[in-house]
Short mmCIF file of C-alpha atoms and ligand atoms in Angstrom, two decimals:
data_model
loop_
_atom_site.label_atom_id
_atom_site.label_comp_id
_atom_site.label_asym_id
_atom_site.label_seq_id
_atom_site.Cartn_x
_atom_site.Cartn_y
_atom_site.Cartn_z
CA MET S 1 0.14 0.48 -0.16
CA ARG S 2 2.79 2.76 0.59
CA LEU S 3 4.58 1.33 -2.49
CA LEU S 4 1.27 2.93 -4.12
CA MET S 5 1.87 5.71 -2.32
CA ALA S 6 4.90 6.21 -2.85
CA ALA S 7 4.10 6.53 -7.40
CA VAL S 8 1.37 8.05 -6.75
CA LEU S 9 2.89 10.42 -4.78
CA LEU S 10 5.38 10.71 -7.60
CA LEU S 11 3.69 10.50 -10.72
CA ALA S 12 1.03 13.12 -9.94
CA PRO S 13 3.14 16.07 -10.92
CA THR S 14 4.12 14.15 -14.20
CA LEU S 15 0.57 14.36 -14.92
CA ALA S 16 0.32 17.47 -13.95
CA GLN S 17 3.49 19.01 -16.07
CA ALA S 18 5.20 20.11 -12.93
CA TRP S 19 8.52 18.88 -13.55
CA PRO S 20 10.48 21.83 -13.77
CA TRP S 21 12.47 20.79 -16.83
CA SER S 22 8.51 20.04 -18.33
CA MET S 23 8.82 24.01 -18.73
CA ASP S 24 12.11 24.22 -19.23
CA MET S 25 11.44 24.73 -23.47
CA ALA S 26 9.26 27.55 -23.27
CA ASN S 27 11.30 29.45 -20.35
CA GLN S 28 14.33 29.93 -22.86
CA ILE S 29 15.35 33.45 -22.93
CA SER S 30 14.34 34.18 -27.00
CA ILE S 31 11.87 36.70 -27.14
CA LYS S 32 7.71 35.32 -27.25
CA PRO S 33 5.33 36.63 -29.00
CA GLN S 34 3.98 40.33 -28.70
CA GLU S 35 6.25 40.12 -25.99
CA SER S 36 8.95 43.06 -26.70
CA ALA S 37 12.55 42.87 -26.66
CA ASP S 38 12.62 46.50 -25.31
CA THR S 39 11.33 46.15 -22.00
CA GLN S 40 10.75 50.75 -22.07
CA ASN S 41 8.57 49.41 -24.49
CA PRO S 42 6.74 46.54 -24.15
CA GLY S 43 4.94 44.90 -27.00
CA MET S 44 1.94 45.39 -27.62
CA ARG S 45 -0.40 48.07 -27.49
CA PRO S 46 -2.93 47.30 -24.74
CA PHE S 47 -6.21 47.24 -25.59
CA PRO S 48 -8.17 50.13 -25.21
CA LYS S 49 -10.08 50.58 -21.72
CA ARG S 50 -14.15 47.65 -22.31
CA SER S 51 -12.93 46.36 -25.23
CA VAL S 52 -14.45 42.88 -24.70
CA PRO S 53 -13.03 39.46 -27.40
CA ILE S 54 -16.07 38.54 -29.87
CA PRO S 55 -16.50 35.61 -31.17
CA GLY S 56 -16.93 35.44 -35.00
CA THR S 57 -16.36 38.65 -37.84
CA THR S 58 -16.04 42.12 -37.44
CA SER S 59 -18.61 43.05 -40.11
CA LEU S 60 -21.03 45.74 -39.24
CA VAL S 61 -23.23 44.44 -42.22
CA LYS S 62 -25.48 41.93 -40.73
CA ASP S 63 -26.03 38.78 -42.56
CA ARG S 64 -25.69 38.44 -46.81
CA GLU S 65 -29.21 39.62 -47.33
CA VAL S 66 -27.77 43.18 -47.09
CA ALA S 67 -24.37 42.64 -48.08
CA GLU S 68 -25.71 41.91 -51.12
CA LYS S 69 -27.92 45.47 -51.06
CA GLN S 70 -25.37 47.28 -51.08
CA SER S 71 -23.29 48.90 -54.42
CA ASN S 72 -19.67 49.05 -54.84
CA PRO S 73 -18.02 52.09 -52.98
CA VAL S 74 -14.86 51.41 -54.80
CA PRO S 75 -14.19 52.88 -58.52
CA ALA S 76 -12.09 50.59 -59.77
CA ASP S 77 -9.03 53.38 -61.03
CA GLU S 78 -5.25 51.02 -61.02
CA LYS S 79 -4.64 51.98 -57.71
CA SER S 80 -8.14 50.24 -56.34
CA ILE S 81 -6.85 46.50 -59.15
CA ALA S 82 -3.28 46.92 -58.02
CA LEU S 83 -4.23 46.52 -54.43
CA GLY S 84 -7.19 43.85 -55.34
CA GLY S 85 -4.91 41.50 -57.16
CA LYS S 86 -1.68 41.48 -54.75
CA LEU S 87 -4.84 40.47 -51.96
CA PHE S 88 -6.45 38.24 -53.78
CA GLN S 89 -3.49 36.80 -54.45
CA ILE S 90 -2.45 36.83 -51.04
CA TYR S 91 -6.02 34.62 -50.16
CA CYS S 92 -7.28 33.87 -53.00
CA THR S 93 -5.08 32.22 -55.47
CA PRO S 94 -4.66 29.20 -53.09
CA CYS S 95 -8.04 27.80 -53.19
CA HIS S 96 -9.84 29.98 -56.46
CA GLY S 97 -6.19 30.11 -57.84
CA TYR S 98 -4.11 32.79 -60.56
CA SER S 99 -7.24 32.01 -63.10
CA GLY S 100 -9.18 32.36 -60.69
CA LYS S 101 -10.94 29.16 -62.42
CA GLY S 102 -10.38 27.02 -59.51
CA ASP S 103 -7.08 25.81 -59.05
CA GLY S 104 -5.79 26.39 -56.59
CA LEU S 105 -2.98 24.12 -54.92
CA VAL S 106 -5.47 24.46 -51.68
CA GLY S 107 -8.40 23.17 -53.68
CA ALA S 108 -8.01 20.84 -54.96
CA LYS S 109 -7.82 18.51 -51.84
CA LEU S 110 -11.13 20.43 -50.79
CA ALA S 111 -14.53 18.15 -50.68
CA LEU S 112 -16.13 21.03 -52.70
CA THR S 113 -14.71 22.41 -55.88
CA PRO S 114 -14.02 26.39 -55.50
CA TYR S 115 -15.90 27.56 -58.05
CA ASN S 116 -14.71 29.88 -61.30
CA LEU S 117 -15.15 33.13 -60.11
CA THR S 118 -14.53 33.38 -64.40
CA ALA S 119 -17.65 31.36 -64.67
CA ASP S 120 -20.78 32.78 -65.91
CA GLN S 121 -22.69 32.55 -63.07
CA THR S 122 -19.80 34.59 -59.99
CA LYS S 123 -20.15 36.89 -63.37
CA ALA S 124 -23.43 37.30 -63.80
CA ARG S 125 -23.35 37.91 -59.37
CA SER S 126 -23.69 41.25 -58.19
CA ASP S 127 -20.71 43.35 -56.32
CA GLY S 128 -22.23 42.79 -53.29
CA PHE S 129 -22.88 39.65 -53.23
CA ILE S 130 -19.43 38.73 -53.88
CA TRP S 131 -18.92 41.44 -51.19
CA GLY S 132 -21.18 38.96 -48.92
CA TYR S 133 -19.43 36.30 -50.03
CA MET S 134 -16.25 36.74 -48.31
CA THR S 135 -17.13 38.49 -45.28
CA PHE S 136 -19.09 35.51 -44.73
CA GLY S 137 -17.48 32.84 -46.08
CA GLY S 138 -19.33 30.32 -47.54
CA ALA S 139 -20.27 26.47 -47.42
CA VAL S 140 -16.42 24.98 -47.10
CA MET S 141 -15.05 28.53 -48.21
CA PRO S 142 -13.69 30.93 -44.68
CA SER S 143 -14.87 34.18 -44.13
CA TYR S 144 -12.32 36.89 -44.86
CA ALA S 145 -14.05 39.59 -42.94
CA ASN S 146 -11.06 39.50 -40.03
CA ASP S 147 -8.08 39.66 -43.02
CA LEU S 148 -9.43 41.61 -45.10
CA SER S 149 -11.40 45.74 -44.65
CA ASP S 150 -14.43 46.53 -46.16
CA THR S 151 -12.38 48.62 -48.75
CA GLU S 152 -10.25 45.69 -49.41
CA ARG S 153 -13.11 43.90 -50.52
CA TRP S 154 -14.38 46.70 -53.12
CA ASN S 155 -10.96 45.82 -54.57
CA VAL S 156 -10.79 42.66 -54.66
CA ILE S 157 -14.07 42.72 -56.78
CA ASN S 158 -12.33 44.85 -58.55
CA TYR S 159 -9.57 43.29 -59.14
CA VAL S 160 -12.08 40.42 -60.42
CA ARG S 161 -14.19 41.88 -62.31
CA LYS S 162 -11.91 44.02 -64.14
CA VAL S 163 -9.04 41.54 -64.87
CA LEU S 164 -10.57 37.76 -63.97
CA GLN S 165 -13.34 37.95 -65.76
CA ASN S 166 -12.18 40.29 -68.89
CA GLU S 167 -9.58 38.02 -70.55
CA HIS S 168 -8.21 40.47 -72.56
CA SER S 169 -6.59 41.75 -70.23
CA ALA S 170 -2.84 40.93 -69.46
CA THR S 171 -2.12 42.05 -66.15
CA ALA S 172 -3.41 39.59 -64.02
CA VAL S 173 -0.82 38.27 -60.30
CA THR S 174 0.91 36.02 -61.53
CA PRO S 175 3.05 32.58 -58.82
CA GLN S 176 6.38 35.74 -59.88
CA ALA S 177 5.57 38.33 -59.49
CA LYS S 178 6.02 39.91 -56.35
C1 HEC I 1 -9.79 27.79 -48.72
C2 HEC I 1 -10.50 28.12 -49.84
C3 HEC I 1 -10.43 29.02 -50.65
C4 HEC I 1 -10.05 30.78 -50.94
C5 HEC I 1 -9.12 31.13 -49.27
C6 HEC I 1 -10.95 31.52 -50.96
N1 HEC I 1 -12.56 31.13 -51.11
FE1 HEC I 1 -14.07 31.28 -52.63
N2 HEC I 1 -14.76 29.29 -52.72
C7 HEC I 1 -14.30 28.50 -51.12
C8 HEC I 1 -15.56 27.65 -52.28
C9 HEC I 1 -15.33 25.94 -51.75
C10 HEC I 1 -15.83 27.80 -52.92
C11 HEC I 1 -18.07 26.81 -53.46
C12 HEC I 1 -19.13 27.40 -52.10
C13 HEC I 1 -18.75 27.33 -51.16
O1 HEC I 1 -17.76 26.69 -50.27
O2 HEC I 1 -19.52 27.88 -50.14
C14 HEC I 1 -16.14 29.32 -53.03
C15 HEC I 1 -16.68 30.24 -53.39
C16 HEC I 1 -16.40 30.89 -54.03
C17 HEC I 1 -17.74 33.09 -54.40
C18 HEC I 1 -19.07 32.17 -54.58
C19 HEC I 1 -18.86 32.38 -56.64
C20 HEC I 1 -20.31 32.01 -57.10
O3 HEC I 1 -21.10 32.38 -57.72
O4 HEC I 1 -21.74 31.37 -56.36
C21 HEC I 1 -17.46 34.37 -54.58
C22 HEC I 1 -17.21 35.07 -55.05
C23 HEC I 1 -15.48 32.99 -54.11
N3 HEC I 1 -15.92 31.87 -53.51
C24 HEC I 1 -14.51 34.96 -53.71
C25 HEC I 1 -13.63 34.03 -53.23
C26 HEC I 1 -12.07 35.07 -52.80
C27 HEC I 1 -12.59 37.35 -53.49
C28 HEC I 1 -11.28 34.56 -52.34
C29 HEC I 1 -10.54 35.77 -51.89
C30 HEC I 1 -10.19 36.53 -50.74
C31 HEC I 1 -11.83 33.74 -51.96
N4 HEC I 1 -13.62 33.07 -52.70
C32 HEC I 1 -10.99 32.72 -51.34
C33 HEC I 1 -13.58 28.38 -51.07
C34 HEC I 1 -12.08 29.61 -51.19
#
């Protein structure tokens, strides 16, 4: 009985990860995320007073239906299209591919093939619909409301419209573009 008690006592700290060496890897001198190397300047800006964490997305637009009714407030000028292209390259090409046709490397692994954004179906969609899709996500497609600001999402739409859905355009972003 005593032996058993001793064994239990010995094992307890192991289960609780309380051995000093079980934390050695975490407690290094390396700088942790959101920590600053400069003791005078703490790394992370403190959250504003009364801020609370929220689940889901941060859009002020209620749902897809409301989103669809909006019209695109960002003119599709050169600047907007260039910015939209950059963002499309970062956030959309893994699934929809550089061509927008749904041939991205990640997309190939999904149960539902990402839609071809240059097909008639998406061409016929309103800008507000596409904006809502990026905001709330789809069945498989995730929401991009936390990654792309409201305006950035309109820029992406301008890129999709003017470059990807326009077969005569030669300004598409490519894997080589920096
Ligand atoms: C993780 C993979 C993935 C990424 C990244 C992704 N999508 Fe999608 N997308 C999908 C899939 C899968 C669908 C098919 C429908 C669904 O999931 O609801 C889709 C559908 C869509 C549709 C609906 C088209 C239609 O006509 O109904 C739009 C618009 C769209 N994506 C735009 C984008 C844009 C813009 C981006 C970049 C901000 C993006 N997607 C990033 C996977 C992705």
